[in-house]
Coordinates of C-alpha atoms in Angstrom, one line a residue:
X11 CA 17.3 -80.5 17.6
X12 CA 17.6 -84.3 18.1
X13 CA 17.5 -86.3 21.3
X14 CA 20.2 -89.0 21.4
X15 CA 18.8 -92.4 21.7
X16 CA 21.6 -93.2 24.1
X17 CA 20.7 -90.3 26.3
X18 CA 21.1 -89.8 29.2
X19 CA 24.2 -92.0 29.2
X20 CA 25.7 -89.2 27.1
X21 CA 26.5 -86.5 29.7
X22 CA 27.6 -84.0 27.0
X23 CA 24.1 -83.8 25.5
X24 CA 22.1 -81.1 27.2
X25 CA 19.0 -81.1 25.1
X26 CA 16.8 -82.5 27.8
X27 CA 17.9 -79.9 30.3
X28 CA 17.5 -77.0 27.8
X29 CA 13.9 -78.1 27.1
X30 CA 13.0 -77.6 30.7
X31 CA 13.6 -73.9 30.3
X32 CA 13.8 -73.5 34.1
X33 CA 17.2 -72.6 35.4
X34 CA 19.5 -75.1 37.0
X35 CA 18.6 -78.7 36.6
X36 CA 20.2 -82.1 36.3
X37 CA 20.0 -85.2 34.2
X38 CA 18.8 -88.5 35.8
X39 CA 21.5 -91.0 35.2
X40 CA 20.6 -93.8 34.8
X41 CA 17.1 -92.9 33.6
X42 CA 14.3 -94.0 36.0
X43 CA 11.2 -95.8 34.8
X44 CA 7.9 -94.2 36.0
X45 CA 4.2 -94.7 35.5
X46 CA 2.2 -91.9 33.9
X47 CA -1.5 -91.7 34.2
X48 CA -3.4 -89.5 31.6
X49 CA -6.7 -87.7 32.1
X50 CA -8.3 -90.3 29.9
X51 CA -7.4 -92.9 32.5
X52 CA -4.8 -94.6 30.3
X53 CA -1.5 -95.5 31.9
X54 CA 1.8 -95.5 30.1
X55 CA 5.4 -96.2 31.1
X56 CA 8.0 -93.4 30.6
X57 CA 11.6 -92.7 31.5
X58 CA 12.4 -89.8 33.9
X59 CA 15.4 -88.1 32.3
X60 CA 15.8 -84.6 33.7
X61 CA 14.6 -82.7 36.8
X62 CA 14.6 -79.2 38.2
X63 CA 12.7 -77.4 40.9
X64 CA 9.7 -76.6 38.7
X65 CA 9.6 -79.2 36.0
X66 CA 10.6 -82.8 35.0
X67 CA 11.5 -84.3 31.6
X68 CA 9.9 -87.6 30.5
X69 CA 10.8 -89.8 27.5
X70 CA 7.7 -91.7 26.4
X71 CA 7.4 -93.9 23.3
X72 CA 4.1 -95.5 24.3
X73 CA 1.8 -92.6 24.5
X74 CA 1.7 -88.9 23.5
X75 CA 1.6 -86.9 26.7
X76 CA -0.4 -83.7 26.7
X77 CA -2.5 -81.7 29.1
X78 CA -2.8 -82.8 32.7
X79 CA -1.0 -86.0 33.8
X80 CA 0.1 -87.7 37.0
X81 CA 3.5 -89.3 37.3
X82 CA 4.0 -92.0 39.9
X83 CA 7.5 -91.8 41.2
X84 CA 6.8 -94.2 44.1
X85 CA 3.7 -95.9 45.5
X86 CA 3.2 -92.9 47.9
X87 CA 4.7 -90.1 45.9
X88 CA 3.2 -88.5 42.8
X89 CA 3.7 -85.4 40.7
X90 CA 0.7 -83.7 39.0
X91 CA 1.0 -81.1 36.2
X92 CA 0.6 -80.1 32.6
X93 CA 2.7 -81.8 30.0
X94 CA 3.8 -80.6 26.6
X95 CA 6.3 -81.8 23.9
X96 CA 9.6 -80.3 24.8
X97 CA 11.6 -81.2 21.6
X98 CA 10.2 -81.2 18.2
X99 CA 9.7 -84.6 16.5
X100 CA 11.0 -86.4 19.6
X101 CA 8.8 -88.2 22.3
X102 CA 10.4 -86.1 25.0
X103 CA 7.9 -84.2 27.2
X104 CA 8.2 -81.5 29.8
X105 CA 5.9 -81.6 32.8
X106 CA 5.4 -78.4 34.7
X107 CA 5.0 -79.3 38.3
X108 CA 1.7 -78.1 39.8
X109 CA 1.6 -80.2 43.0
X110 CA 3.3 -83.0 44.8
X111 CA 1.1 -85.6 46.4
X112 CA 1.7 -87.9 49.3
X113 CA -0.1 -91.1 50.2
X114 CA -2.8 -89.4 52.4
X115 CA -3.7 -86.7 49.9
X116 CA -6.5 -86.8 47.4
X117 CA -6.2 -85.2 44.0
X118 CA -7.8 -81.7 44.2
X119 CA -8.2 -81.6 40.4
X120 CA -11.4 -83.6 40.7
X121 CA -13.0 -80.3 41.7
X122 CA -10.9 -78.0 39.6
X123 CA -13.6 -76.8 37.1
X124 CA -16.1 -76.0 39.9
X125 CA -13.4 -74.3 41.9
X126 CA -12.3 -72.2 38.9
X127 CA -15.8 -70.9 38.3
X128 CA -15.9 -69.7 41.9
X129 CA -12.7 -67.7 42.1
X130 CA -12.8 -66.6 38.4
X131 CA -16.1 -64.8 39.1
X132 CA -14.2 -62.5 41.6
X133 CA -17.5 -62.1 43.5
X134 CA -16.0 -63.1 46.8
X135 CA -12.6 -63.3 48.4
X136 CA -11.5 -66.8 49.3
X137 CA -11.2 -65.8 52.9
X138 CA -14.9 -64.8 52.9
X139 CA -15.8 -68.1 51.4
X140 CA -13.8 -69.9 54.0
X141 CA -15.6 -68.1 56.8
X142 CA -19.0 -69.0 55.3
X143 CA -18.1 -72.6 54.5
X144 CA -19.5 -75.0 57.1
X145 CA -17.5 -77.7 58.7
X146 CA -16.6 -80.4 56.1
X147 CA -19.5 -82.7 55.8
X148 CA -17.9 -85.0 53.2
X149 CA -14.8 -85.4 51.1
X150 CA -16.1 -83.0 48.5
X151 CA -16.4 -80.1 51.1
X152 CA -13.0 -80.9 52.5
X153 CA -11.4 -80.7 49.0
X154 CA -13.1 -77.4 48.3
X155 CA -11.9 -76.0 51.6
X156 CA -8.3 -77.1 50.8
X157 CA -8.4 -75.3 47.5
X158 CA -9.8 -72.1 49.1
X159 CA -7.0 -72.2 51.7
X160 CA -4.4 -72.5 49.0
X161 CA -5.8 -69.5 47.1
X162 CA -5.9 -67.5 50.3
X163 CA -2.2 -68.1 50.9
X164 CA -1.4 -67.2 47.3
X165 CA -3.3 -63.9 47.7
X166 CA -1.2 -63.0 50.7
X167 CA 2.1 -63.6 48.9
X168 CA 2.9 -60.2 47.4
X169 CA 5.3 -61.6 44.7
X170 CA 2.8 -63.9 43.0
X171 CA 0.2 -62.4 40.7
X172 CA -2.7 -64.5 39.3
X173 CA -4.6 -63.6 36.1
X174 CA -7.1 -65.0 33.7
X175 CA -7.4 -64.2 30.0
X176 CA -11.0 -64.3 28.7
X177 CA -12.0 -63.1 25.2
X178 CA -8.5 -61.5 24.8
X179 CA -8.7 -59.5 28.0
X180 CA -6.3 -60.0 30.9
X181 CA -8.0 -59.8 34.3
X182 CA -6.3 -60.1 37.7
X183 CA -7.7 -62.5 40.2
X184 CA -7.9 -60.4 43.3
X185 CA -6.5 -57.0 44.1
X186 CA -2.8 -57.7 43.3
X187 CA -1.7 -56.6 39.9
X188 CA 1.6 -55.9 38.2
X189 CA 2.2 -53.0 35.7
X190 CA -0.2 -52.9 32.8
X191 CA 2.6 -52.5 30.3
X192 CA 3.4 -56.2 30.7
X193 CA 0.0 -57.3 29.8
X194 CA 0.8 -57.3 26.1
X195 CA 3.5 -60.0 26.6
X196 CA 1.1 -61.9 29.0
X197 CA -1.6 -61.9 26.4
X198 CA 0.9 -63.2 23.7
X199 CA 2.0 -66.1 25.9
X200 CA -1.5 -66.9 26.9
X201 CA -2.6 -67.1 23.3
X202 CA 0.3 -69.3 22.6
X203 CA -0.8 -71.7 25.4
X204 CA -4.4 -71.7 24.2
X205 CA -3.3 -72.4 20.6
X206 CA -0.9 -75.2 21.5
X207 CA -3.2 -76.7 24.2
X208 CA -0.2 -77.0 26.5
X209 CA 1.4 -75.0 29.3
X210 CA 3.9 -72.3 28.4
X211 CA 6.6 -70.8 30.6
X212 CA 8.5 -67.7 29.8
X213 CA 10.6 -65.1 31.6
X214 CA 9.4 -61.5 31.5
X215 CA 11.2 -58.3 32.4
X216 CA 9.4 -55.1 33.5
X217 CA 9.4 -52.0 31.2
X218 CA 12.1 -50.3 33.3
X219 CA 14.2 -53.4 33.6
X220 CA 14.1 -53.4 37.4
X221 CA 11.9 -56.5 37.8
X222 CA 12.1 -60.0 36.4
X223 CA 9.2 -62.4 36.4
X224 CA 8.7 -66.1 35.8
X225 CA 5.4 -66.5 34.0
X226 CA 3.3 -69.7 33.7
X227 CA 0.4 -69.8 31.3
X228 CA -2.0 -72.8 31.3
X229 CA -5.0 -73.3 29.0
X230 CA -8.2 -74.0 30.8
X231 CA -11.1 -76.3 29.6
X232 CA -13.4 -73.3 28.7
X233 CA -10.9 -71.8 26.2
X234 CA -9.7 -69.3 28.8
X235 CA -6.1 -69.2 30.1
X236 CA -4.8 -69.0 33.7
X237 CA -1.6 -67.1 34.3
X238 CA 0.7 -67.0 37.3
X239 CA 3.4 -64.3 37.4
X240 CA 6.1 -64.8 40.0
X241 CA 8.5 -62.0 40.9
X242 CA 11.9 -63.6 41.0
X243 CA 13.9 -60.4 41.1
X244 CA 15.1 -60.7 44.6
X245 CA 15.7 -64.5 44.2
X246 CA 18.0 -63.8 41.2
X247 CA 19.7 -60.9 43.0
X248 CA 20.3 -63.1 46.1
X249 CA 21.7 -65.9 43.9
X250 CA 24.1 -63.5 42.2
X251 CA 25.2 -62.2 45.7
X252 CA 25.8 -65.8 46.7
X253 CA 27.8 -66.6 43.6
X254 CA 29.9 -63.4 44.0
X255 CA 30.6 -64.3 47.6
X256 CA 31.6 -67.8 46.6
X257 CA 33.8 -66.5 43.7
X258 CA 35.6 -64.1 46.1
X259 CA 36.3 -66.9 48.5
X260 CA 37.8 -69.1 45.8
X261 CA 39.8 -66.1 44.6
X262 CA 41.3 -65.5 48.0
X263 CA 42.1 -69.2 48.7
X264 CA 43.8 -69.7 45.3
X265 CA 45.8 -66.5 45.7
X266 CA 46.9 -67.3 49.2
X267 CA 48.0 -70.9 48.4
X268 CA 50.0 -69.7 45.3
X269 CA 51.4 -66.5 46.9
X270 CA 49.3 -64.5 44.4
X271 CA 50.8 -66.2 41.3
X272 CA 47.4 -67.6 40.4
X273 CA 44.7 -64.9 40.1
X274 CA 41.1 -65.7 39.6
X275 CA 39.5 -62.9 37.4
X276 CA 36.1 -62.1 36.0
X277 CA 35.4 -62.0 32.3
X278 CA 35.4 -58.2 32.5
X279 CA 38.8 -58.1 34.3
X280 CA 40.3 -60.6 31.8
X281 CA 39.1 -58.6 28.9
X282 CA 40.8 -55.4 30.2
X283 CA 44.1 -57.3 30.4
X284 CA 43.6 -59.0 27.0
X285 CA 43.0 -55.7 25.2
X286 CA 45.9 -53.9 26.9
X287 CA 49.1 -53.2 25.0
X288 CA 50.3 -54.2 21.6
X289 CA 49.2 -57.4 19.9
X290 CA 52.2 -59.2 18.4
X291 CA 50.7 -62.5 17.1
X292 CA 47.6 -64.6 17.0
X293 CA 47.6 -68.4 16.5
X294 CA 44.5 -70.6 16.0
X295 CA 45.0 -74.0 17.7
X296 CA 43.3 -76.9 16.0
X297 CA 46.0 -79.5 15.7
X298 CA 49.4 -80.5 16.9
X299 CA 50.9 -78.7 13.9
X300 CA 49.5 -75.5 15.2
X301 CA 51.3 -76.1 18.5
X302 CA 54.7 -76.2 16.7
X303 CA 53.9 -73.0 14.9
X304 CA 53.0 -71.3 18.2
X305 CA 56.3 -72.3 19.8
X306 CA 58.1 -70.9 16.8
X307 CA 56.2 -67.6 17.0
X308 CA 56.7 -67.4 20.7
X309 CA 60.5 -67.9 20.4
X310 CA 60.7 -65.4 17.6
X311 CA 59.0 -62.7 19.7
X312 CA 61.1 -63.5 22.8
X313 CA 64.3 -63.3 20.8
X314 CA 63.3 -59.9 19.4
X315 CA 62.7 -58.8 23.0
X316 CA 66.2 -60.1 24.0
X317 CA 64.9 -62.5 26.7
X318 CA 67.7 -64.7 28.0
X319 CA 67.7 -68.3 26.8
X320 CA 66.7 -70.1 30.0
X321 CA 63.8 -67.7 30.7
X322 CA 62.6 -68.0 27.1
X323 CA 62.7 -71.8 27.2
X324 CA 60.7 -72.0 30.4
X325 CA 58.0 -69.5 29.2
X326 CA 57.6 -71.3 25.8
X327 CA 57.1 -74.6 27.8
X328 CA 54.4 -73.0 29.9
X329 CA 52.7 -71.5 26.8
X330 CA 52.8 -74.9 25.0
X331 CA 51.2 -76.6 28.0
X332 CA 48.4 -74.1 28.1
X333 CA 47.7 -74.4 24.4
X334 CA 47.9 -78.2 24.5
X335 CA 45.1 -78.2 27.0
X336 CA 42.8 -76.6 24.5
X337 CA 43.1 -79.8 22.4
X338 CA 43.1 -82.2 25.3
X339 CA 40.0 -80.8 27.1
X340 CA 38.1 -79.1 24.3
X341 CA 38.0 -78.6 20.6
X342 CA 41.0 -76.2 20.3
X343 CA 41.3 -72.5 21.0
X344 CA 43.0 -69.2 20.2
X345 CA 46.3 -67.9 21.5
X346 CA 47.3 -64.2 21.3
X347 CA 50.6 -62.7 22.3
X348 CA 50.7 -59.2 23.7
X349 CA 53.3 -56.8 24.9
X350 CA 51.8 -54.9 27.9
X351 CA 51.8 -51.1 27.5
X352 CA 52.7 -50.0 31.0
X353 CA 55.2 -52.6 32.0
X354 CA 57.9 -54.9 30.6
X355 CA 55.6 -57.9 30.4
X356 CA 54.7 -60.3 27.8
X357 CA 51.1 -61.7 28.0
X358 CA 49.9 -64.8 26.3
X359 CA 46.2 -65.2 26.3
X360 CA 44.9 -68.7 25.8
X361 CA 41.1 -69.1 25.2
X362 CA 39.7 -72.5 24.7
X363 CA 36.2 -73.4 23.3
X364 CA 35.2 -75.9 26.0
X365 CA 32.4 -75.7 28.6
X366 CA 34.5 -74.1 31.3
X367 CA 35.5 -75.4 34.8
X368 CA 33.0 -75.6 37.6
X369 CA 33.8 -73.2 40.4
X370 CA 33.9 -76.0 43.0
X371 CA 36.4 -77.9 40.7
X372 CA 38.9 -75.1 40.5
X373 CA 41.1 -76.0 43.6
X374 CA 41.6 -79.6 42.3
X375 CA 41.8 -78.6 38.7
X376 CA 44.6 -76.0 39.4
X377 CA 46.4 -77.1 42.5
X378 CA 46.2 -80.9 42.7
X379 CA 49.1 -82.4 40.7
X380 CA 48.0 -85.4 38.6
X381 CA 44.3 -84.5 38.8
X382 CA 42.7 -84.9 35.5
X383 CA 39.1 -84.7 34.3
X384 CA 37.1 -82.8 31.8
X385 CA 37.2 -79.9 34.3
X386 CA 41.0 -80.1 34.8
X387 CA 43.7 -77.9 33.4
X388 CA 46.0 -80.9 33.3
X389 CA 49.3 -81.8 34.8
X390 CA 51.0 -79.0 32.8
X391 CA 49.4 -76.4 34.9
X392 CA 52.1 -76.8 37.5
X393 CA 54.6 -75.9 34.8
X394 CA 52.6 -72.7 34.1
X395 CA 52.7 -71.7 37.7
X396 CA 56.4 -72.5 38.0
X397 CA 57.6 -70.8 34.8
X398 CA 55.4 -67.8 34.7
X399 CA 55.5 -64.7 36.9
X400 CA 51.7 -64.7 37.1
X401 CA 48.8 -66.8 35.8
X402 CA 45.3 -65.2 35.5
X403 CA 42.4 -67.5 35.1
X404 CA 38.8 -67.0 34.1
X405 CA 36.2 -69.6 33.3
X406 CA 32.5 -69.7 32.2
X407 CA 30.2 -71.9 30.1
X408 CA 31.7 -70.2 27.0
X409 CA 35.2 -71.5 27.8
X410 CA 38.3 -71.0 29.9
X411 CA 40.8 -68.2 29.5
X412 CA 44.3 -68.2 30.8
X413 CA 46.7 -65.2 30.7
X414 CA 50.4 -66.2 31.2
X415 CA 52.6 -63.3 32.2
X416 CA 56.4 -63.1 31.8
X417 CA 58.5 -60.1 33.0
X418 CA 61.2 -59.3 30.5
X419 CA 62.9 -56.3 32.2

C-alpha cells in the first residue's frame, strides 16, 4: 500500500483513513503542520492528515514516531497518545488518542510508572486510596489524586474492562471482567503489541456473537501490556437505528415527491427484484461501443415483446442514460435485462462499480435538474423518471444499482 505524495489533495485516496482502523473519520484538507514532541525530548514537525474520534494520522519525514508522543495542535491544545507506523514503508503514523490537554493541565504521564505499580498490584481499590490520600501538599500529590479519580470513574463504567497481561496471563484490574473465552484473542493482541512495541487496536466479538468490543492494547515499560476493552454493542446498534430512521425518511420524501416513481430500496430488496423472472441478456459496460451494443440488445428484446415504437424508443433512451452514467461517474458497470415473472414488466438492472452516493446527497443527485458531481446520477436521471414506470435505487460503498421498469402489457 503506497501513500500518494500529493495526499491529501487527492480525495480519492483513502489509505490514510483506512490506517486509522477506527470507524468514521475524515481527511484534513489542506494538511495542517503540527509540532510533535517525543519521549526523548526531541521535537519534530509533521503534517496532520486524518482524524477520527479516537485517533489521528500524521505524516512525518523528519523523525520516526513510536511509543508515547505529544502533538501540539495549538499553544493551549495538545493530544497525548501512543504512535505506531500505520502504512508499511511510508512515514505515516497513527496516534491513538489517550488524553487531550488544555493550557492549565499538567501531563499526568510524569507519574505513570508509579501509578501503574499502585493499581496493577490490585491491593486496594482506587476509591480507598482516595479516601486515605491527604489533601494535596504539592504538584506530585495533586497529579496522583487526579489519576486515582480517573481510575475510579472507569471502574464505575460497566462497559469498560481493564486488564493487564503479565507473563502470558490476562488479569483484570478490579472486579469487572468480560467472558473468559475472549481472553485468547486478548492475549494474542497483547503479544502483538509487546512484540511491535506499539499500540494495537482491534474489534472483538463475543463467542455467541451478541457483543462487540473495541480493544486497545498498549505495551508498558516493564514488558507487560495494558488492555482496555470497551463494549460498543449498544453504540453500534444505536447507530444502525439512526441510519435506518434516516434511510426511511429519505425513502418517504423521494417517494412522495415523485409520486412513488422513485423508490429507495435496500440491497436485500434490490437483490430480490434483480433475481426475479427470466434473464434475457447481460451487457458489460466498459466503453461507448458497449453502449451501442446495449441499445441494440434492448431494441431486439422490446421488438420480440411487441412493445409499440414510441414506448420502446423512450425506454431505450432511459436505459442508455443509466448505462452512460456508469462511465461518467465510475469505471463502468453491468447491465442485465429481465422479464419479471409475475407481471408484464421488463426490468433493466444497471450496477456501476463506483463508490456509491452519500445518503444526504440523494435528493440533489436525483431530483435537482442540472446538478452534477461525483455523487450525482447526472442530468439523464430526469429522462429515466419520465420514460420509466418506476425507478428503484440502491446505493452503498460497493456501488449504485438502478432498476428501470417498463410495463409492456
